[in-house]
């Protein structure tokens, strides 16, 4: 099993910034791609950003340069720096990772961290 522990969510005013962190732990696995998704009330979960172990990144279209994803491979930790936050960014943000064990690849999800942006 791989466990993902998220931190860094909270309440921020519009225009403010937050940094989310997510640490993966578990023995016998190789952590490959890691990423963040979000889900607002009444909406489907959507991609925020992903990053491979080699550092290649992919962002949701709504990000438009406001968010930056990074990772520390030695710590199996992924970060999401969010700047110029807007009320529409309010959502539960979920960390995920793809973990390989031999020929098996499994996707794991964190419990989610709430981000609330007030206007």
Coordinates of C-alpha atoms in Angstrom, one line a residue:
X1 CA 0.0 0.0 0.0
X2 CA 1.0 3.6 -0.6
X3 CA -0.3 6.4 1.6
X4 CA -0.6 10.0 0.5
X5 CA -0.7 12.7 3.2
X6 CA -1.7 16.1 2.0
X7 CA -1.2 19.4 3.8
X8 CA -1.4 23.1 3.1
X9 CA -5.0 23.8 2.3
X10 CA -7.0 26.5 4.0
X11 CA -8.9 29.8 3.6
X12 CA -7.3 32.6 1.6
X13 CA -8.6 35.8 0.1
X14 CA -8.8 36.3 -3.7
X15 CA -5.4 37.2 -5.1
X16 CA -3.6 35.3 -2.4
X17 CA -1.4 32.2 -2.5
X18 CA -1.2 28.8 -1.0
X19 CA 1.2 25.9 -1.3
X20 CA 0.0 22.3 -1.0
X21 CA 2.2 19.4 -0.2
X22 CA 1.7 15.7 -0.6
X23 CA 4.0 13.0 0.7
X24 CA 3.8 9.4 -0.5
X25 CA 5.0 6.6 1.7
X26 CA 5.1 2.8 1.3
X27 CA 7.7 0.2 0.9
X28 CA 8.3 -1.9 -2.2
X29 CA 6.9 0.7 -4.6
X30 CA 8.4 3.0 -7.2
X31 CA 6.5 6.3 -7.3
X32 CA 6.2 7.5 -10.9
X33 CA 3.8 10.3 -11.9
X34 CA 2.3 12.4 -9.2
X35 CA -0.3 15.1 -9.4
X36 CA -3.2 17.1 -8.1
X37 CA -6.9 17.1 -9.0
X38 CA -9.7 19.1 -7.6
X39 CA -13.4 18.8 -7.1
X40 CA -15.8 21.6 -6.4
X41 CA -19.3 21.0 -5.1
X42 CA -21.6 19.7 -7.8
X43 CA -18.8 19.4 -10.3
X44 CA -16.6 16.6 -11.6
X45 CA -13.1 16.0 -10.5
X46 CA -10.7 17.8 -12.8
X47 CA -7.0 17.8 -13.5
X48 CA -5.0 20.6 -11.9
X49 CA -1.4 19.4 -12.7
X50 CA 0.8 16.4 -13.0
X51 CA 4.5 15.8 -12.9
X52 CA 6.5 12.8 -13.9
X53 CA 9.5 11.5 -12.0
X54 CA 11.6 13.1 -14.8
X55 CA 10.0 16.5 -14.2
X56 CA 7.7 16.7 -17.2
X57 CA 4.6 18.7 -16.2
X58 CA 1.0 19.0 -17.5
X59 CA -1.5 21.6 -16.3
X60 CA -5.3 22.0 -16.6
X61 CA -6.3 24.7 -19.0
X62 CA -7.7 26.9 -16.3
X63 CA -4.4 27.2 -14.5
X64 CA -3.0 29.7 -17.1
X65 CA 0.3 30.2 -15.4
X66 CA -1.0 30.7 -11.9
X67 CA 0.0 27.3 -10.5
X68 CA 3.3 25.5 -10.4
X69 CA 3.8 21.9 -9.6
X70 CA 7.1 20.5 -8.4
X71 CA 8.4 17.4 -6.7
X72 CA 11.2 16.1 -4.6
X73 CA 11.9 12.6 -5.7
X74 CA 14.1 11.8 -2.8
X75 CA 11.2 12.5 -0.5
X76 CA 8.4 11.2 -2.8
X77 CA 6.7 14.6 -2.2
X78 CA 4.8 16.7 -4.7
X79 CA 4.1 20.4 -4.2
X80 CA 1.5 22.7 -5.8
X81 CA 2.2 26.4 -5.5
X82 CA -1.0 28.4 -6.3
X83 CA -0.8 32.1 -6.9
X84 CA -3.5 34.7 -7.8
X85 CA -6.2 32.5 -6.4
X86 CA -9.8 33.1 -7.5
X87 CA -13.1 32.2 -5.8
X88 CA -13.7 29.6 -8.5
X89 CA -10.5 27.8 -7.3
X90 CA -12.5 26.8 -4.2
X91 CA -12.5 23.0 -4.1
X92 CA -11.2 19.9 -2.4
X93 CA -7.7 19.3 -3.8
X94 CA -6.7 15.6 -4.1
X95 CA -3.1 14.3 -4.5
X96 CA -2.5 11.2 -6.5
X97 CA 0.4 9.1 -7.7
X98 CA 1.1 6.1 -9.9
X99 CA 3.0 3.5 -8.0
X100 CA 4.7 0.5 -9.6
X101 CA 5.5 -2.8 -8.0
X102 CA 7.1 -5.1 -10.5
X103 CA 4.7 -5.2 -13.5
X104 CA 1.8 -3.8 -11.5
X105 CA 0.9 -0.1 -11.6
X106 CA -1.6 1.2 -9.1
X107 CA -3.0 4.7 -8.8
X108 CA -3.5 6.0 -5.2
X109 CA -5.4 9.0 -4.0
X110 CA -5.0 11.1 -0.9
X111 CA -7.9 12.1 1.3
X112 CA -8.1 15.6 0.0
X113 CA -7.5 19.1 1.4
X114 CA -10.0 21.9 1.3
X115 CA -9.0 25.1 -0.4
X116 CA -11.4 28.0 0.0
X117 CA -10.9 31.4 -1.7
X118 CA -13.0 34.2 -0.5
X119 CA -13.9 37.2 -2.7

